[in-house]
Tab-separated table of C-alpha atoms and ligand atoms in Angstrom:
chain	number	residue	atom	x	y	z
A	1	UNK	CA	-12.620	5.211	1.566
A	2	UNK	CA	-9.911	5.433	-1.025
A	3	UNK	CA	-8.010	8.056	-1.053
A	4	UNK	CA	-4.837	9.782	-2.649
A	5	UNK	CA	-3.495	13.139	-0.935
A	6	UNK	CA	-0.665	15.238	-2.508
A	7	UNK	CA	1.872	16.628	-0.515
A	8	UNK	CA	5.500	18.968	-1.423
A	9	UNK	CA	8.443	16.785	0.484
A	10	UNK	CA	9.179	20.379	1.875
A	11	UNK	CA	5.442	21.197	2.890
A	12	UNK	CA	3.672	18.747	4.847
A	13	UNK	CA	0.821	21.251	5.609
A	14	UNK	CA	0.202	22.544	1.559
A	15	UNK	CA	-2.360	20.368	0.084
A	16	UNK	CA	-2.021	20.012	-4.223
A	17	UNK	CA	-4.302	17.292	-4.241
A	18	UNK	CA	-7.106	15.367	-2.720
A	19	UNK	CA	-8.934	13.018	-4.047
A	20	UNK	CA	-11.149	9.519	-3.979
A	21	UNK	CA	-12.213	9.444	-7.479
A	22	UNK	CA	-10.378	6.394	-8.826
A	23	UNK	CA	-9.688	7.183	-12.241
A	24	UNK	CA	-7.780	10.761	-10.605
A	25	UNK	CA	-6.144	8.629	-8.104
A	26	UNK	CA	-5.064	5.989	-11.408
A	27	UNK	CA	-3.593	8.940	-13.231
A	28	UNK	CA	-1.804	10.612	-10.583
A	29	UNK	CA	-0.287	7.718	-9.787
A	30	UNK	CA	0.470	6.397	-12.883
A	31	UNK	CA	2.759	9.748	-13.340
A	32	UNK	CA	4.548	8.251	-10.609
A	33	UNK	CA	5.185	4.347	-12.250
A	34	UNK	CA	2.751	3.445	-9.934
A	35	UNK	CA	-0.206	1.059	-10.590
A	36	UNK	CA	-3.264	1.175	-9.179
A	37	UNK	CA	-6.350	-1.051	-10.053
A	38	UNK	CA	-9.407	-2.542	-8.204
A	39	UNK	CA	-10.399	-6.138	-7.624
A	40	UNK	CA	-13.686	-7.978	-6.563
A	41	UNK	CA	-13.577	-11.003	-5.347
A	42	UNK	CA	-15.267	-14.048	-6.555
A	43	UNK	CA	-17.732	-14.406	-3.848
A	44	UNK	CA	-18.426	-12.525	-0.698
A	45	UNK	CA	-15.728	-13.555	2.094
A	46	UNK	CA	-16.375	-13.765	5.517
A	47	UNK	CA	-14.788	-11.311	7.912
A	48	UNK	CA	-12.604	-13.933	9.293
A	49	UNK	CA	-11.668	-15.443	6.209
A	50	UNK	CA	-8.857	-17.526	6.462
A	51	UNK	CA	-5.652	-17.535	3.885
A	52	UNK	CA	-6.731	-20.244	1.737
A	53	UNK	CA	-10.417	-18.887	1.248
A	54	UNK	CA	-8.982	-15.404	1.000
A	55	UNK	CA	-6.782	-17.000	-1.724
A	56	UNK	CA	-9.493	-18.748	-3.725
A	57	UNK	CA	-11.615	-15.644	-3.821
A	58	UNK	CA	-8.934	-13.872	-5.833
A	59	UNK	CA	-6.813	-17.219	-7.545
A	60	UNK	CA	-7.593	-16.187	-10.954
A	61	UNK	CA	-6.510	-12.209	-9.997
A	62	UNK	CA	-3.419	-13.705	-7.802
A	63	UNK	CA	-2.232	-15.956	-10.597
A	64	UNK	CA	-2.657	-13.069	-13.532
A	65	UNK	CA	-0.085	-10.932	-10.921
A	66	UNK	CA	2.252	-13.216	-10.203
A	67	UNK	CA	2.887	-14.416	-13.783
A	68	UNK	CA	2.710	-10.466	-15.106
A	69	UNK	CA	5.183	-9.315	-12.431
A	70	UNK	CA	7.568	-12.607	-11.472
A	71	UNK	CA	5.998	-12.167	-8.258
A	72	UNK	CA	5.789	-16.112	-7.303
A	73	UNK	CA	5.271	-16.129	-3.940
A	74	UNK	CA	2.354	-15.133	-2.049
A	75	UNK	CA	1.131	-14.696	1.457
A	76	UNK	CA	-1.174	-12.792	3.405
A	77	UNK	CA	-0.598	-9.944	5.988
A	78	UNK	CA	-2.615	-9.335	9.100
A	79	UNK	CA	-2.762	-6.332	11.213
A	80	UNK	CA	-5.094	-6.103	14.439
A	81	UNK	CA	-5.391	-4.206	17.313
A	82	UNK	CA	-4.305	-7.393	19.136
A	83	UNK	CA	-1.553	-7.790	16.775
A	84	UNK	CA	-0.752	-4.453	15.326
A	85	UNK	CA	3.061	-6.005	13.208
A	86	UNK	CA	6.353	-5.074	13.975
A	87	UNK	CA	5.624	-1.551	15.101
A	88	UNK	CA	7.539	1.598	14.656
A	89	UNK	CA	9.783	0.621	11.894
A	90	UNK	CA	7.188	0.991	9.319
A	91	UNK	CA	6.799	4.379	9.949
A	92	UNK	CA	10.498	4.882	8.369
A	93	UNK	CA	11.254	6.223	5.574
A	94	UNK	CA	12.548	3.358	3.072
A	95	UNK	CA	12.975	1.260	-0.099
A	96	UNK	CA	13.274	-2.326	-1.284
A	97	UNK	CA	14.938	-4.189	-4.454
A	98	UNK	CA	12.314	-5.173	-5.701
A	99	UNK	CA	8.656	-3.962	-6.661
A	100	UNK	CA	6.352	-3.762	-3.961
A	101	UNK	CA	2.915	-5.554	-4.852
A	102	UNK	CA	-0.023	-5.592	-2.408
A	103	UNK	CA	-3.574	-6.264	-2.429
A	104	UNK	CA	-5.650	-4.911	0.244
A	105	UNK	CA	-8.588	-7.451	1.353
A	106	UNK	CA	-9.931	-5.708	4.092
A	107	UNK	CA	-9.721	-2.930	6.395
A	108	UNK	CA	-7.430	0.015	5.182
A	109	UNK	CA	-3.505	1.088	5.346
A	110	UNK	CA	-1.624	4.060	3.693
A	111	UNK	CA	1.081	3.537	1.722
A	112	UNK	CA	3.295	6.983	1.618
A	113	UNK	CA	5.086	7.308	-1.634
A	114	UNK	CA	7.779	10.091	-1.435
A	115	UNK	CA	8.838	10.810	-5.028
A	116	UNK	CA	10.252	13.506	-7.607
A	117	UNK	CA	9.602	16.344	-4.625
A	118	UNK	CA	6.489	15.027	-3.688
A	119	UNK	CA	4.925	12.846	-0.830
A	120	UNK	CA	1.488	11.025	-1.969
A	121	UNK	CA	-0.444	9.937	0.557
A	122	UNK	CA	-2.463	6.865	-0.763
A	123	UNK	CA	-5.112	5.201	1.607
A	124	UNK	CA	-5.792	2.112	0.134
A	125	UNK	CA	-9.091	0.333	1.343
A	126	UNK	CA	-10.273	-3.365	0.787
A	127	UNK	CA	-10.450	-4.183	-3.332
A	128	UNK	CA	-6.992	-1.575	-4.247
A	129	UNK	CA	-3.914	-3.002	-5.909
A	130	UNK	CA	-1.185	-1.664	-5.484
A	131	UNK	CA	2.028	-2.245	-7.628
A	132	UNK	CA	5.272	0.415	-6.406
A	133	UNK	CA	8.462	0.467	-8.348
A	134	UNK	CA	11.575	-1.085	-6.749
A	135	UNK	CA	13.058	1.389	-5.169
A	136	UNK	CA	11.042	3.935	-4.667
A	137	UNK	CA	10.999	5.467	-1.168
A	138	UNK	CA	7.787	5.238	0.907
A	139	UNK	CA	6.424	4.074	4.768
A	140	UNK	CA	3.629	2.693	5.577
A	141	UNK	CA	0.941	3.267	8.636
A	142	UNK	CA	-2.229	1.585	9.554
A	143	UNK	CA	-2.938	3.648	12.463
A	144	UNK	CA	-2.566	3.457	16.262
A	145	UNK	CA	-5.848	0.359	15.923
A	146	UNK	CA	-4.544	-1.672	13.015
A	147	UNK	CA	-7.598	-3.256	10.920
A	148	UNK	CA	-5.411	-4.480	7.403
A	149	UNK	CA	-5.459	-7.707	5.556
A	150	UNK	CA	-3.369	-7.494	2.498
A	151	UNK	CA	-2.299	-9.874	-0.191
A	152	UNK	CA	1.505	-9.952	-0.362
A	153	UNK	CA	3.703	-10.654	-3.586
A	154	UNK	CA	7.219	-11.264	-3.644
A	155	UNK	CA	10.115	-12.625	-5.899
A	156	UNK	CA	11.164	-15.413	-3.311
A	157	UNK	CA	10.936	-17.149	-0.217
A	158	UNK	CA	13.291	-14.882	1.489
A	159	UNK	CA	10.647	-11.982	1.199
A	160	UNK	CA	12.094	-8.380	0.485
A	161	UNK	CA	14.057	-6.623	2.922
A	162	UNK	CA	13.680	-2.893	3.399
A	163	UNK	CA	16.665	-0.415	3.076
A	164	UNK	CA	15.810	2.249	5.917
A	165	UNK	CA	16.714	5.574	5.284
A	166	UNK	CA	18.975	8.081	7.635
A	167	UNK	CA	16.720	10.994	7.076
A	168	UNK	CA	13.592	9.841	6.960
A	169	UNK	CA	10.726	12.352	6.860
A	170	UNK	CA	7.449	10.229	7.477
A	171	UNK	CA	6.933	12.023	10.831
A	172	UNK	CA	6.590	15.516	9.549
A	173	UNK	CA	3.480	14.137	7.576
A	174	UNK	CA	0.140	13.287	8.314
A	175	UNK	CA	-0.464	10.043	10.064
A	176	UNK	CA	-2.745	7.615	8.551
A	177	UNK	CA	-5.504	8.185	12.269
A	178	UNK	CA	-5.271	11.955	10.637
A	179	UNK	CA	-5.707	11.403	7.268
A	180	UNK	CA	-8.886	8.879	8.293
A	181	UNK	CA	-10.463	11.537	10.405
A	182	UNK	CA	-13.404	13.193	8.846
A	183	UNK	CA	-13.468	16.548	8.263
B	201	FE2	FE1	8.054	-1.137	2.420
C-alpha cells in the first residue's frame, strides 16, 4: 500500500500525518518540491519481467520523463532476498547532484525525505513516481527481505553518486519492516 507518514526531525515517535490517499500524499509532497504521480503499464507484466519488457510496458511514460527532466539514461533496479543491493549504506542519511527520479514496478521501498524540520516517510508501491529535488537529504530502506523493482533515471552514464552525511539520523526513525507492519 502507498503510503506517506509525517515525522518532526526531532520526534521520531510524534505522528503529524498518515496517510494512503493519493491526492493527500500529492499535496504533501508537492509542499516539499516533490512529485508524485501514478503509472499503469501498457499491458499486464509478468512477475519476472525482464528489463526490456519492463521497458516496453512503460516506453511512452519512460520517454515523456526523460525528455521533461534531461534524465537520458535509464536502467532498472532489483532488490531480492537473494540479492538484497549494497546493504547498509542506504540506510544513511544523504544527497545527490542531481534529481532523483524513480519508478517503482513492483514490490515496495521507502524513500525517507528529511526536509524543512521534517522527515516524510513515503512507501512507494508498484505504479508511484517519484521525482526528489537534487539535493535534498533522504535514505532509503526496503526492509530486512528486499522485494523492489524500480525504474531508474539519471543524467549520464556515470549514474549519480551520493554525498553521505556525518550525522545522519535515519536510525532514530521507523524502519521500512515497521512502517509495513499492520496495525
Ligand atoms: Fe539516494
Amino acid at each position: 500500500m502507498t503510503l506517506l507518514q509525517i515525522m518532526p526531525e526531532d520526534a521520531p515517535q510524534t505522528i503529524t500525518v498518515h496517510s494512503d490517499d493519493l491526492d493527500v500524499i500529492r499535496k504533501e509532497l508537492l509542499r516539499i518540491g516533490v512529485r508524485f504521480a501514478r503509472w499503469h503499464a501498457a499491458r499486464r507484466l509478468p512477475a519476472d519481467a525482464d528489463d526490456s519488457t519492463i521497458m516496453n510496458a512503460y516506453r511512452s511514460h519512460i520517454d515523456h520523463v526523460s525528455a521533461e527532466s534531461n534524465h537520458r539514461v535509464v536502467d532498472i533496479a532489483r532488490m531480492t532476498p537473494a540479492s538484497p543491493g549494497p546493504g547498509q549504506p542506504r540506510h544513511k542519511e544523504h544527497f545527490h547532484d542531481e534529481d532523483l527520479v524513480r519508478f517503482v514496478v513492483a514490490g515496495a521501498g521507502c524513500f525517507y525525505l528529511h526536509v524543512a524540520g521534517q522527515v516524510h516517510a513515503m512507501l512507494c508501491t508498484a505504479g508511484d513516481l517519484l521525482s526528489i529535488p537534487s539535493r535534498t537529504k533522504h535514505w532509503f530502506d526496503a526492509g530486512t527481505r528486499p522485494n523492489y523493482t524500480a525504474v531508474r533515471f539519471f543524467q549520464d552514464d556515470n549514474g549519480c553518486a551520493a554525498r553521505f552525511l556525518p550525522d545522519s539520523i535515519a536510525a532514530r526513525f521507523p524502519a521500512f519492516d515497521e512502517l509495513t507492519v499492520a496495525p
